[in-house]
Short mmCIF file of C-alpha atoms in Angstrom, two decimals:
data_model
loop_
_atom_site.label_atom_id
_atom_site.label_comp_id
_atom_site.label_asym_id
_atom_site.label_seq_id
_atom_site.Cartn_x
_atom_site.Cartn_y
_atom_site.Cartn_z
CA MET A 1 -9.02 14.10 42.25
CA THR A 2 -5.88 14.89 40.33
CA ASN A 3 -5.73 14.89 36.60
CA SER A 4 -3.60 11.80 36.41
CA THR A 5 -5.92 9.75 38.64
CA ARG A 6 -8.79 10.75 36.43
CA ASN A 7 -6.85 9.71 33.36
CA ARG A 8 -6.03 6.39 34.92
CA ILE A 9 -9.67 5.75 35.75
CA LYS A 10 -10.66 6.56 32.18
CA ASP A 11 -8.00 4.18 30.96
CA LYS A 12 -9.32 1.40 33.19
CA ALA A 13 -12.92 2.15 32.29
CA PHE A 14 -12.26 1.79 28.62
CA GLN A 15 -10.48 -1.50 29.20
CA VAL A 16 -13.50 -2.88 31.03
CA PHE A 17 -15.82 -1.58 28.32
CA GLY A 18 -13.68 -3.19 25.62
CA ILE A 19 -13.73 -6.56 27.35
CA PHE A 20 -17.51 -6.29 27.69
CA CYS A 21 -17.93 -5.57 23.96
CA MET A 22 -15.71 -8.45 23.01
CA LEU A 23 -17.60 -10.81 25.33
CA ILE A 24 -20.96 -9.98 23.74
CA GLY A 25 -19.69 -11.24 20.41
CA LEU A 26 -18.05 -14.30 21.92
CA VAL A 27 -21.04 -15.28 24.07
CA PHE A 28 -23.42 -15.25 21.13
CA LEU A 29 -21.02 -17.22 19.00
CA ALA A 30 -20.53 -19.76 21.78
CA ALA A 31 -24.28 -20.07 22.35
CA LEU A 32 -24.80 -20.64 18.64
CA LEU A 33 -22.07 -23.25 18.46
CA ILE A 34 -23.24 -25.11 21.56
CA ASN A 35 -26.83 -25.10 20.36
CA ILE A 36 -25.92 -26.38 16.91
CA LEU A 37 -23.46 -28.96 18.18
CA SER A 38 -25.76 -30.39 20.80
CA GLU A 39 -28.55 -30.66 18.29
CA GLY A 40 -26.73 -31.88 15.22
CA LEU A 41 -23.51 -33.59 16.17
CA ALA A 42 -25.13 -36.92 16.89
CA ARG A 43 -26.80 -36.89 13.49
CA ILE A 44 -23.53 -36.78 11.56
CA ASP A 45 -22.41 -40.18 10.38
CA TRP A 46 -21.21 -41.77 7.18
CA ASP A 47 -24.73 -42.32 5.91
CA PHE A 48 -25.62 -38.68 6.44
CA LEU A 49 -22.67 -37.59 4.32
CA THR A 50 -23.27 -40.11 1.56
CA SER A 51 -27.06 -40.20 1.24
CA LEU A 52 -29.24 -38.38 -1.23
CA PRO A 53 -31.97 -36.10 0.13
CA SER A 54 -35.22 -37.83 0.93
CA ARG A 55 -38.74 -37.06 2.04
CA ARG A 56 -38.02 -38.91 5.24
CA ALA A 57 -35.68 -37.01 7.51
CA SER A 58 -33.97 -40.07 8.95
CA ARG A 59 -32.91 -41.30 5.51
CA SER A 60 -31.99 -37.89 4.19
CA GLY A 61 -28.33 -36.97 3.59
CA ILE A 62 -26.26 -34.10 2.31
CA LEU A 63 -24.32 -35.82 -0.45
CA THR A 64 -25.74 -33.66 -3.24
CA ALA A 65 -25.42 -30.53 -1.16
CA TRP A 66 -21.76 -30.83 -0.28
CA ALA A 67 -20.91 -32.14 -3.74
CA GLY A 68 -22.63 -29.06 -5.16
CA THR A 69 -20.76 -26.81 -2.72
CA LEU A 70 -17.48 -28.41 -3.75
CA TRP A 71 -18.28 -27.95 -7.44
CA ILE A 72 -19.19 -24.33 -6.83
CA LEU A 73 -15.96 -23.77 -4.85
CA VAL A 74 -13.77 -25.17 -7.59
CA LEU A 75 -15.57 -23.46 -10.48
CA THR A 76 -15.72 -20.12 -8.69
CA SER A 77 -11.98 -20.34 -7.97
CA LEU A 78 -11.20 -21.14 -11.58
CA ILE A 79 -13.26 -18.20 -12.84
CA ALA A 80 -12.77 -15.52 -10.19
CA PHE A 81 -9.09 -15.90 -9.28
CA PRO A 82 -7.43 -15.47 -12.67
CA LEU A 83 -9.77 -12.59 -13.52
CA GLY A 84 -9.56 -10.89 -10.14
CA ILE A 85 -5.81 -11.23 -9.69
CA SER A 86 -5.12 -10.05 -13.24
CA ALA A 87 -7.41 -7.06 -12.79
CA GLY A 88 -5.75 -6.25 -9.47
CA VAL A 89 -2.27 -6.46 -11.00
CA TYR A 90 -3.32 -4.27 -13.89
CA LEU A 91 -4.87 -1.62 -11.67
CA GLU A 92 -1.98 -1.57 -9.21
CA GLU A 93 1.05 -2.00 -11.46
CA TYR A 94 0.07 -0.76 -14.89
CA THR A 95 -2.43 2.10 -14.68
CA LYS A 96 -1.26 5.64 -14.14
CA LYS A 97 -2.65 7.29 -11.02
CA THR A 98 -5.28 9.33 -12.83
CA LYS A 99 -8.72 10.55 -11.77
CA MET A 100 -10.22 7.70 -13.75
CA ALA A 101 -8.14 5.19 -11.80
CA SER A 102 -9.27 6.49 -8.43
CA PHE A 103 -12.86 6.57 -9.68
CA LEU A 104 -12.52 2.89 -10.60
CA GLU A 105 -10.89 2.14 -7.28
CA ILE A 106 -13.74 3.63 -5.25
CA ASN A 107 -16.33 1.81 -7.31
CA ILE A 108 -14.68 -1.55 -7.00
CA ALA A 109 -14.55 -1.09 -3.24
CA ASN A 110 -18.25 -0.20 -3.33
CA LEU A 111 -19.06 -3.29 -5.38
CA ALA A 112 -17.74 -5.39 -2.51
CA GLY A 113 -20.58 -4.04 -0.41
CA VAL A 114 -23.45 -4.66 -2.84
CA PRO A 115 -26.01 -7.11 -1.35
CA SER A 116 -25.48 -10.58 -2.72
CA ILE A 117 -29.06 -10.96 -3.92
CA ILE A 118 -28.43 -8.20 -6.45
CA TYR A 119 -25.65 -10.30 -7.92
CA GLY A 120 -28.14 -13.15 -8.01
CA LEU A 121 -30.57 -11.10 -10.09
CA LEU A 122 -27.75 -10.06 -12.41
CA GLY A 123 -26.69 -13.68 -12.80
CA LEU A 124 -30.27 -14.75 -13.46
CA GLU A 125 -30.72 -12.24 -16.26
CA ILE A 126 -27.29 -12.53 -17.90
CA PHE A 127 -26.08 -16.07 -17.36
CA VAL A 128 -29.27 -18.06 -16.90
CA ARG A 129 -31.45 -16.29 -19.45
CA GLN A 130 -29.43 -14.27 -21.96
CA MET A 131 -26.57 -16.73 -22.23
CA GLY A 132 -28.93 -19.66 -21.93
CA MET A 133 -27.00 -21.55 -19.28
CA GLY A 134 -30.10 -22.45 -17.33
CA SER A 135 -29.91 -23.05 -13.60
CA SER A 136 -26.59 -24.81 -13.97
CA LEU A 137 -23.52 -25.07 -11.77
CA LEU A 138 -21.70 -22.86 -14.26
CA ALA A 139 -24.29 -20.10 -14.00
CA GLY A 140 -24.14 -20.34 -10.21
CA ALA A 141 -20.34 -20.25 -10.14
CA MET A 142 -20.22 -17.29 -12.51
CA THR A 143 -22.70 -15.42 -10.35
CA LEU A 144 -20.64 -16.09 -7.23
CA SER A 145 -17.53 -15.08 -9.17
CA LEU A 146 -19.09 -11.67 -9.74
CA LEU A 147 -19.76 -11.53 -6.03
CA VAL A 148 -16.19 -12.27 -4.95
CA LEU A 149 -14.36 -10.47 -7.76
CA PRO A 150 -14.32 -7.10 -5.97
CA ILE A 151 -12.89 -8.76 -2.85
CA VAL A 152 -10.23 -10.57 -4.87
CA ILE A 153 -9.29 -7.39 -6.72
CA VAL A 154 -9.07 -5.30 -3.58
CA THR A 155 -7.00 -7.83 -1.61
CA THR A 156 -4.71 -8.38 -4.59
CA ARG A 157 -4.08 -4.65 -4.77
CA GLU A 158 -3.49 -4.40 -1.02
CA SER A 159 -0.96 -7.23 -1.16
CA LEU A 160 0.83 -5.67 -4.13
CA LYS A 161 0.94 -2.31 -2.36
CA ALA A 162 2.69 -3.97 0.58
CA VAL A 163 5.64 -4.93 -1.64
CA PRO A 164 8.20 -2.12 -1.26
CA GLN A 165 8.73 0.12 -4.27
CA THR A 166 12.47 -0.52 -3.90
CA VAL A 167 11.99 -4.11 -5.07
CA ARG A 168 10.47 -2.91 -8.33
CA GLN A 169 13.20 -0.33 -8.79
CA GLY A 170 15.88 -2.92 -8.15
CA SER A 171 14.38 -5.13 -10.81
CA PHE A 172 13.96 -2.32 -13.36
CA ALA A 173 17.53 -1.19 -12.75
CA LEU A 174 18.73 -4.63 -13.83
CA GLY A 175 17.00 -4.28 -17.17
CA ALA A 176 13.81 -6.14 -16.33
CA THR A 177 10.64 -5.24 -18.18
CA LYS A 178 7.44 -4.40 -16.35
CA TRP A 179 6.10 -7.88 -17.00
CA GLN A 180 9.28 -9.57 -15.72
CA THR A 181 9.30 -7.36 -12.64
CA THR A 182 5.66 -8.07 -11.88
CA TRP A 183 5.79 -11.77 -12.62
CA LEU A 184 9.19 -12.65 -11.12
CA GLN A 185 9.48 -10.26 -8.19
CA VAL A 186 6.29 -8.49 -7.16
CA LEU A 187 3.76 -11.30 -7.49
CA PRO A 188 5.87 -13.91 -5.64
CA ALA A 189 6.49 -11.41 -2.84
CA ALA A 190 2.76 -10.65 -2.62
CA PHE A 191 1.68 -14.25 -3.10
CA GLY A 192 0.92 -15.02 0.54
CA GLY A 193 -1.30 -11.99 0.93
CA ILE A 194 -3.13 -12.61 -2.31
CA LEU A 195 -3.73 -16.25 -1.41
CA THR A 196 -5.07 -15.29 1.99
CA GLY A 197 -7.46 -12.84 0.37
CA VAL A 198 -8.78 -15.25 -2.23
CA ILE A 199 -9.36 -18.00 0.30
CA MET A 200 -11.27 -15.60 2.53
CA SER A 201 -13.37 -14.61 -0.45
CA LEU A 202 -14.12 -18.27 -1.11
CA SER A 203 -15.26 -18.80 2.43
CA ARG A 204 -17.71 -15.96 1.85
CA ALA A 205 -18.96 -17.55 -1.38
CA VAL A 206 -19.43 -20.91 0.28
CA GLY A 207 -21.95 -19.51 2.75
CA GLU A 208 -24.10 -17.70 0.21
CA ALA A 209 -27.61 -18.99 -0.43
CA ALA A 210 -29.52 -15.95 -1.69
CA PRO A 211 -27.84 -15.36 -5.05
CA LEU A 212 -27.96 -19.05 -5.86
CA VAL A 213 -31.63 -19.32 -5.00
CA VAL A 214 -32.30 -16.48 -7.41
CA VAL A 215 -30.22 -18.14 -10.10
CA GLY A 216 -32.38 -21.19 -9.63
CA ALA A 217 -30.39 -23.68 -7.61
CA LEU A 218 -32.81 -26.37 -6.51
CA ALA A 219 -33.85 -27.34 -3.03
CA TYR A 220 -34.18 -30.95 -4.03
CA VAL A 221 -31.58 -32.54 -6.28
CA PRO A 222 -31.75 -36.31 -6.39
CA PHE A 223 -28.38 -36.78 -8.13
CA VAL A 224 -24.77 -35.75 -7.76
CA PRO A 225 -23.86 -33.20 -10.44
CA SER A 226 -21.34 -34.63 -12.88
CA SER A 227 -20.69 -31.65 -15.15
CA PRO A 228 -20.81 -27.85 -14.91
CA ASN A 229 -24.01 -27.87 -16.93
CA ASP A 230 -25.95 -29.89 -14.36
CA GLU A 231 -28.49 -28.50 -11.97
CA PHE A 232 -27.36 -28.39 -8.38
CA THR A 233 -27.92 -27.45 -4.78
CA VAL A 234 -25.49 -26.28 -2.11
CA LEU A 235 -25.26 -26.65 1.65
CA PRO A 236 -26.78 -23.27 2.60
CA ILE A 237 -29.80 -23.93 0.39
CA GLN A 238 -30.23 -27.42 1.79
CA ILE A 239 -30.06 -25.98 5.29
CA PHE A 240 -32.58 -23.29 4.44
CA ASN A 241 -34.88 -25.90 2.97
CA TRP A 242 -34.70 -28.14 6.03
CA THR A 243 -35.21 -25.37 8.55
CA SER A 244 -38.43 -24.38 6.80
CA ARG A 245 -39.94 -27.85 7.21
CA PRO A 246 -42.39 -28.43 10.08
CA GLN A 247 -40.99 -31.78 11.23
CA ALA A 248 -38.49 -31.63 14.08
CA GLU A 249 -36.24 -34.30 12.54
CA PHE A 250 -35.48 -32.02 9.65
CA LEU A 251 -34.27 -29.37 12.10
CA VAL A 252 -31.77 -31.89 13.43
CA ASN A 253 -30.66 -32.52 9.85
CA ALA A 254 -30.26 -28.77 9.35
CA ALA A 255 -28.12 -28.50 12.48
CA ALA A 256 -25.91 -31.32 11.26
CA ALA A 257 -25.56 -29.68 7.83
CA ILE A 258 -24.68 -26.37 9.51
CA ILE A 259 -21.88 -28.14 11.35
CA MET A 260 -20.52 -29.39 8.04
CA LEU A 261 -20.77 -25.91 6.51
CA LEU A 262 -18.99 -24.39 9.52
CA LEU A 263 -16.32 -27.04 9.19
CA ILE A 264 -15.68 -26.05 5.58
CA THR A 265 -15.46 -22.31 6.36
CA PHE A 266 -13.24 -22.90 9.39
CA LEU A 267 -11.02 -25.08 7.26
CA LEU A 268 -10.73 -22.41 4.57
CA ASN A 269 -10.04 -19.66 7.11
CA GLY A 270 -7.54 -21.88 8.87
CA ILE A 271 -5.63 -22.43 5.65
CA ALA A 272 -5.65 -18.67 5.02
CA VAL A 273 -4.27 -17.89 8.48
CA TYR A 274 -1.63 -20.60 8.16
CA LEU A 275 -0.46 -19.28 4.78
CA ARG A 276 -0.32 -15.72 6.03
CA ASN A 277 1.78 -16.65 9.05
CA LYS A 278 4.10 -18.71 6.91
CA GLN A 279 4.60 -15.84 4.48
CA GLN A 280 5.19 -13.36 7.29
CA LYS A 281 7.94 -15.54 8.67
CA LYS A 282 9.61 -15.85 5.31
CA ILE A 283 9.62 -12.22 4.25
CA LYS A 284 10.54 -9.48 6.69
CA TRP A 285 11.23 -6.22 4.90
CA MET B 1 41.78 16.64 -18.63
CA SER B 2 43.54 13.52 -19.89
CA LYS B 3 43.45 11.26 -22.93
CA LYS B 4 40.82 8.89 -21.57
CA GLN B 5 37.66 8.40 -23.60
CA ILE B 6 34.48 10.22 -22.68
CA LYS B 7 32.01 7.59 -21.44
CA LEU B 8 29.03 9.63 -20.34
CA GLU B 9 28.06 13.11 -21.34
CA ALA B 10 25.12 15.31 -20.43
CA ARG B 11 24.16 18.06 -22.86
CA ASP B 12 21.82 20.84 -21.77
CA ILE B 13 19.84 18.68 -19.41
CA ASN B 14 16.72 20.29 -18.01
CA ALA B 15 14.32 18.31 -15.88
CA TYR B 16 10.98 19.11 -14.34
CA TYR B 17 8.76 17.55 -11.70
CA GLY B 18 5.48 19.04 -12.90
CA ASP B 19 6.16 22.78 -12.71
CA PHE B 20 9.24 22.48 -10.54
CA HIS B 21 12.42 23.05 -12.50
CA ALA B 22 14.66 20.45 -10.85
CA LEU B 23 17.72 20.49 -13.13
CA LYS B 24 18.79 23.61 -14.97
CA GLY B 25 20.81 23.35 -18.13
CA ILE B 26 23.41 20.84 -17.00
CA ASN B 27 26.45 20.01 -19.11
CA VAL B 28 28.98 17.54 -17.85
CA ALA B 29 31.28 14.86 -19.26
CA MET B 30 32.65 11.83 -17.45
CA GLU B 31 35.67 9.85 -18.58
CA GLU B 32 35.86 6.13 -18.89
CA LYS B 33 37.01 4.20 -15.81
CA THR B 34 36.91 7.10 -13.43
CA VAL B 35 34.87 7.81 -10.34
CA THR B 36 32.80 10.97 -10.38
CA ALA B 37 31.18 12.17 -7.17
CA PHE B 38 28.05 14.30 -7.11
CA ILE B 39 27.86 16.42 -3.98
CA GLY B 40 25.54 19.14 -2.79
CA PRO B 41 22.92 19.92 -0.17
CA SER B 42 19.69 17.89 0.04
CA GLY B 43 17.24 18.71 -2.72
CA CYS B 44 19.91 20.12 -5.04
CA GLY B 45 19.05 17.64 -7.79
CA LYS B 46 22.07 15.35 -7.63
CA SER B 47 20.05 12.15 -7.16
CA THR B 48 17.57 13.22 -9.82
CA PHE B 49 20.48 13.81 -12.16
CA LEU B 50 22.01 10.42 -11.36
CA ARG B 51 18.75 8.68 -12.17
CA ILE B 52 18.66 10.43 -15.53
CA PHE B 53 21.56 8.24 -16.67
CA ASN B 54 19.55 5.00 -16.50
CA ARG B 55 16.17 6.66 -17.03
CA MET B 56 14.84 5.61 -13.64
CA ASN B 57 12.87 8.86 -13.49
CA ASP B 58 10.70 7.68 -16.37
CA TYR B 59 8.28 6.11 -13.88
CA ILE B 60 7.63 9.31 -11.97
CA ASP B 61 4.32 10.88 -12.94
CA GLY B 62 4.81 14.38 -14.25
CA PHE B 63 8.57 14.08 -14.68
CA LYS B 64 10.01 15.51 -17.88
CA THR B 65 13.55 15.61 -19.26
CA GLU B 66 14.99 17.80 -22.00
CA GLY B 67 18.45 17.54 -23.48
CA GLU B 68 20.72 14.66 -24.38
CA ILE B 69 22.61 12.06 -22.44
CA LEU B 70 25.33 10.44 -24.51
CA LEU B 71 26.50 6.98 -23.52
CA ASP B 72 29.48 6.07 -25.73
CA GLY B 73 28.33 8.88 -27.99
CA GLU B 74 24.74 7.71 -28.39
CA ASN B 75 21.77 9.59 -26.98
CA ILE B 76 19.95 7.38 -24.48
CA TYR B 77 16.85 9.56 -24.74
CA ALA B 78 16.53 8.97 -28.48
CA LYS B 79 13.18 7.53 -29.56
CA ASN B 80 14.50 4.14 -30.65
CA VAL B 81 16.32 3.36 -27.38
CA LEU B 82 14.95 0.40 -25.42
CA VAL B 83 15.10 1.28 -21.75
CA ASP B 84 15.67 -2.29 -20.58
CA GLU B 85 18.62 -2.63 -22.98
CA LEU B 86 20.07 0.64 -21.68
CA ARG B 87 19.90 -0.60 -18.09
CA LYS B 88 21.92 -3.66 -18.95
CA ARG B 89 24.76 -1.27 -19.74
CA VAL B 90 24.16 1.17 -16.90
CA GLY B 91 23.81 -0.56 -13.55
CA MET B 92 22.53 1.06 -10.38
CA VAL B 93 22.99 0.67 -6.64
CA PHE B 94 20.42 2.35 -4.42
CA GLN B 95 20.68 4.28 -1.21
CA LYS B 96 18.96 1.66 0.88
CA PRO B 97 20.03 -1.93 0.21
CA ASN B 98 17.12 -3.49 -1.70
CA PRO B 99 17.80 -7.20 -2.15
CA PHE B 100 14.94 -9.23 -3.57
CA PRO B 101 13.16 -11.44 -1.04
CA LYS B 102 14.88 -14.50 -2.51
CA SER B 103 18.08 -16.44 -1.93
CA ILE B 104 21.49 -14.83 -2.28
CA TYR B 105 22.13 -16.86 -5.40
CA GLU B 106 18.79 -15.92 -6.99
CA ASN B 107 19.54 -12.27 -6.33
CA VAL B 108 22.83 -12.37 -8.19
CA VAL B 109 21.64 -14.34 -11.21
CA TYR B 110 18.33 -12.50 -11.61
CA GLY B 111 19.71 -10.03 -14.16
CA LEU B 112 21.12 -12.86 -16.24
CA LYS B 113 18.03 -15.02 -15.99
CA ILE B 114 15.76 -12.28 -17.29
CA GLN B 115 18.07 -12.01 -20.28
CA GLY B 116 17.28 -15.63 -20.99
CA MET B 117 20.42 -17.30 -19.65
CA SER B 118 19.48 -20.69 -18.25
CA ASN B 119 22.64 -22.80 -18.29
CA LYS B 120 23.12 -23.75 -14.62
CA ALA B 121 26.89 -24.00 -14.73
CA ALA B 122 27.28 -20.67 -16.51
CA LEU B 123 24.94 -18.98 -14.04
CA ALA B 124 26.81 -20.39 -11.07
CA GLU B 125 30.10 -19.25 -12.53
CA ALA B 126 28.77 -15.76 -13.18
CA ALA B 127 27.37 -15.58 -9.66
CA GLU B 128 30.69 -16.55 -8.13
CA LYS B 129 32.55 -14.02 -10.23
CA ALA B 130 30.17 -11.19 -9.35
CA LEU B 131 30.27 -12.04 -5.64
CA HIS B 132 34.08 -12.05 -5.79
CA GLN B 133 34.05 -8.66 -7.46
CA ALA B 134 31.77 -7.30 -4.78
CA ALA B 135 34.07 -8.76 -2.07
CA LEU B 136 31.23 -10.82 -0.66
CA TRP B 137 32.11 -14.33 -1.86
CA ASN B 138 34.04 -15.43 1.22
CA GLU B 139 31.23 -14.42 3.54
CA VAL B 140 28.39 -16.13 1.67
CA LYS B 141 29.91 -18.97 -0.34
CA ASP B 142 28.54 -21.62 2.03
CA ASN B 143 25.10 -20.02 2.28
CA LEU B 144 24.18 -19.17 -1.28
CA ASN B 145 20.68 -20.54 -0.77
CA LYS B 146 20.05 -18.53 2.36
CA SER B 147 17.57 -15.65 2.13
CA ALA B 148 19.24 -12.40 1.15
CA LEU B 149 17.10 -10.62 3.74
CA ALA B 150 19.00 -12.46 6.49
CA LEU B 151 22.27 -10.70 5.58
CA SER B 152 23.51 -7.62 7.43
CA GLY B 153 22.92 -4.20 5.88
CA GLY B 154 26.50 -3.93 4.63
CA GLN B 155 26.39 -7.42 3.14
CA GLN B 156 23.05 -6.66 1.52
CA GLN B 157 24.50 -3.58 -0.13
CA ARG B 158 27.47 -5.55 -1.47
CA LEU B 159 25.01 -8.16 -2.70
CA CYS B 160 23.18 -5.40 -4.56
CA ILE B 161 26.51 -4.37 -6.08
CA ALA B 162 27.22 -7.98 -7.06
CA ARG B 163 23.75 -8.19 -8.58
CA ALA B 164 24.45 -5.08 -10.65
CA LEU B 165 27.89 -6.34 -11.74
CA ALA B 166 26.63 -9.77 -12.76
CA ILE B 167 25.14 -8.44 -15.98
CA SER B 168 28.47 -6.76 -16.89
CA PRO B 169 27.42 -3.14 -17.26
CA SER B 170 30.04 -0.58 -18.23
CA VAL B 171 28.69 2.19 -16.02
CA LEU B 172 27.74 1.88 -12.36
CA LEU B 173 25.52 4.50 -10.76
CA MET B 174 25.57 4.63 -6.97
CA ASP B 175 23.04 6.69 -5.05
CA GLU B 176 24.53 7.28 -1.58
CA PRO B 177 25.43 3.60 -1.40
CA ALA B 178 26.89 3.81 2.10
CA SER B 179 24.55 6.27 3.80
CA ALA B 180 22.56 3.53 5.53
CA LEU B 181 25.65 1.58 6.63
CA ASP B 182 27.98 1.50 9.62
CA PRO B 183 31.58 2.80 9.30
CA ILE B 184 33.15 -0.62 8.73
CA SER B 185 30.71 -1.53 5.98
CA THR B 186 31.22 1.95 4.51
CA ALA B 187 34.98 1.40 4.40
CA LYS B 188 34.43 -1.89 2.58
CA ILE B 189 32.20 -0.25 -0.01
CA GLU B 190 34.75 2.52 -0.57
CA GLU B 191 37.56 0.00 -0.96
CA LEU B 192 35.37 -1.80 -3.46
CA ILE B 193 34.79 1.35 -5.48
CA HIS B 194 38.56 1.73 -5.77
CA GLN B 195 38.85 -1.73 -7.27
CA LEU B 196 35.81 -1.48 -9.50
CA LYS B 197 37.12 1.69 -11.10
CA GLU B 198 39.60 -0.40 -13.08
CA GLN B 199 36.73 -1.86 -15.09
CA TYR B 200 33.76 0.42 -14.67
CA THR B 201 32.88 4.06 -15.02
CA ILE B 202 31.37 4.97 -11.68
CA VAL B 203 29.14 7.87 -10.71
CA ILE B 204 28.42 8.21 -7.02
CA VAL B 205 26.08 10.54 -5.17
CA THR B 206 27.20 11.22 -1.64
CA HIS B 207 26.36 13.45 1.29
CA ASN B 208 29.66 12.65 2.89
CA MET B 209 32.39 14.96 1.65
CA GLN B 210 35.21 12.93 3.13
CA GLN B 211 33.85 10.03 1.16
CA ALA B 212 33.81 12.06 -2.04
CA GLY B 213 37.40 13.04 -1.28
CA ARG B 214 38.47 9.45 -0.68
CA VAL B 215 36.84 7.67 -3.61
CA SER B 216 36.44 10.06 -6.51
CA ASP B 217 38.66 11.36 -9.29
CA THR B 218 36.45 14.27 -10.15
CA THR B 219 33.70 15.95 -8.15
CA ALA B 220 30.65 17.88 -9.31
CA PHE B 221 28.97 20.31 -6.96
CA PHE B 222 25.23 20.86 -7.40
CA TYR B 223 23.24 23.68 -5.91
CA MET B 224 19.52 24.42 -6.42
CA GLY B 225 19.32 22.38 -9.61
CA GLU B 226 22.47 23.85 -11.13
CA LEU B 227 25.84 22.26 -11.69
CA VAL B 228 28.02 24.87 -10.03
CA GLU B 229 31.41 23.34 -10.60
CA HIS B 230 32.93 20.14 -11.90
CA ALA B 231 36.67 19.56 -11.59
CA LYS B 232 39.34 17.22 -10.25
CA THR B 233 38.35 16.27 -6.72
CA LYS B 234 41.58 17.72 -5.35
CA THR B 235 40.90 21.05 -7.02
CA ILE B 236 37.33 21.20 -5.75
CA PHE B 237 38.43 20.59 -2.21
CA THR B 238 41.53 22.79 -2.14
CA ASN B 239 40.93 25.48 -4.68
CA PRO B 240 37.26 25.80 -5.66
CA LYS B 241 36.46 28.50 -8.19
CA ASP B 242 32.96 29.29 -7.04
CA LYS B 243 32.14 30.90 -3.73
CA ARG B 244 29.15 28.57 -3.21
CA THR B 245 31.34 25.50 -3.61
CA GLU B 246 33.79 26.84 -1.09
CA ASP B 247 31.01 27.66 1.38
CA TYR B 248 29.57 24.19 1.05
CA ILE B 249 32.76 22.20 1.42
CA THR B 250 33.94 24.28 4.33
CA GLY B 251 30.64 23.50 6.00
CA ARG B 252 29.19 26.99 5.98
CA PHE B 253 25.85 25.56 4.78
CA GLY B 254 24.33 22.29 3.66
#
């Protein structure tokens, strides 16, 4: 066998292996989707979306859960985005490249990998107890904000890095200050990337149950929260609660709630992809 | 040389990148409304020196400058000088065209807007004037809202010149402004430099000696961080005093 035949066989072999690896992921995802859809799709109707939870599975709905999820989404965005984007801008545009800066950089990246339950414990101690917020929406949102902050900071920095240095120089050379350059040139040019990153971080937050359970989000909330100080539940917790019940009807409810949760994350990811493509079309360096 | 006013003057400029001594005791004076070309082999310090005049090196970590640069007799490295104010008087065009990812119009008026000018009519008028000066108006007048990134390289570079002119500087620094362009665009830029000289003091860094010969009044030859020779362009090219200058312009190295 000549060398080149051998190389070609290797090439082919890796291709086949790659397809196999990809299929494993896809098959499991498909199985999951089919299973969930076949079980829960029929359960989704207007009543299901607009009913309060109940002891009887057939009358139970997810109104409080998705309302809580929506509240959490909005509050987390309001807290985490301004903080995270500002921190990212400061680290990328303002700090000198010192040892301290790279130390910070590594640690922020590490924070993104800390298990979410740890953030839950932190939120429980600081927000719920020390700051006396109780198991409120605000405490939950602030806990999730801590969770997504590292992601927001890192993606903000990545997007800012992608803006060519020549744009900054061009702006400085025209007499712009650092603030003007950042605000009028760099941030708009990085906007698409930053937005994509923050939406992705939200779709992570929306699926979290563990940190919120620790903070004290309830499994059973018989009212729709009307202010950030109210107690709450979210979809993942509702799902967890239903799957741990013995009655089969509750499992159907859980499947239906999972479909709704998937819908929200797909929607968020879809928006992120759309924005990224739009931005890429607009700006070609 | 003649009775024109001295616009820019460097006095004992030394510059360092960390431990590297990049510019060694440079003294040079440039007259008002003339074109001065900086030539020399790569790494000789000519671009570094050019960027000293609008303090663009300030952002480089570990960069240090000693000496004085006098703009209209005032030291731009004095403690009380505001860098953004300085750059309104000393414009710069970069080697690679670097339009902002915005419309043509927004590119030209950016410098004015950041100074707080907001009158629409005045901005439009200033934009038209600057684009005329940069010989770009006729090509873009119907597409002012088009993205600047859609222009050709040569048009982008003239847009960058228009952008620099819009804020009415008195000095224009050009760092190899035509090195990334095709011959036709290069010819347009050179023609432009000829016209701009009537109003602006221009300093241009170039690798292209024919270009230095065509556009400049005086030429300064840099070698290994030193200013070897500065004289009338004709003198430099026909009767250089220093052996190194002669070797360089006759193509024996560089």
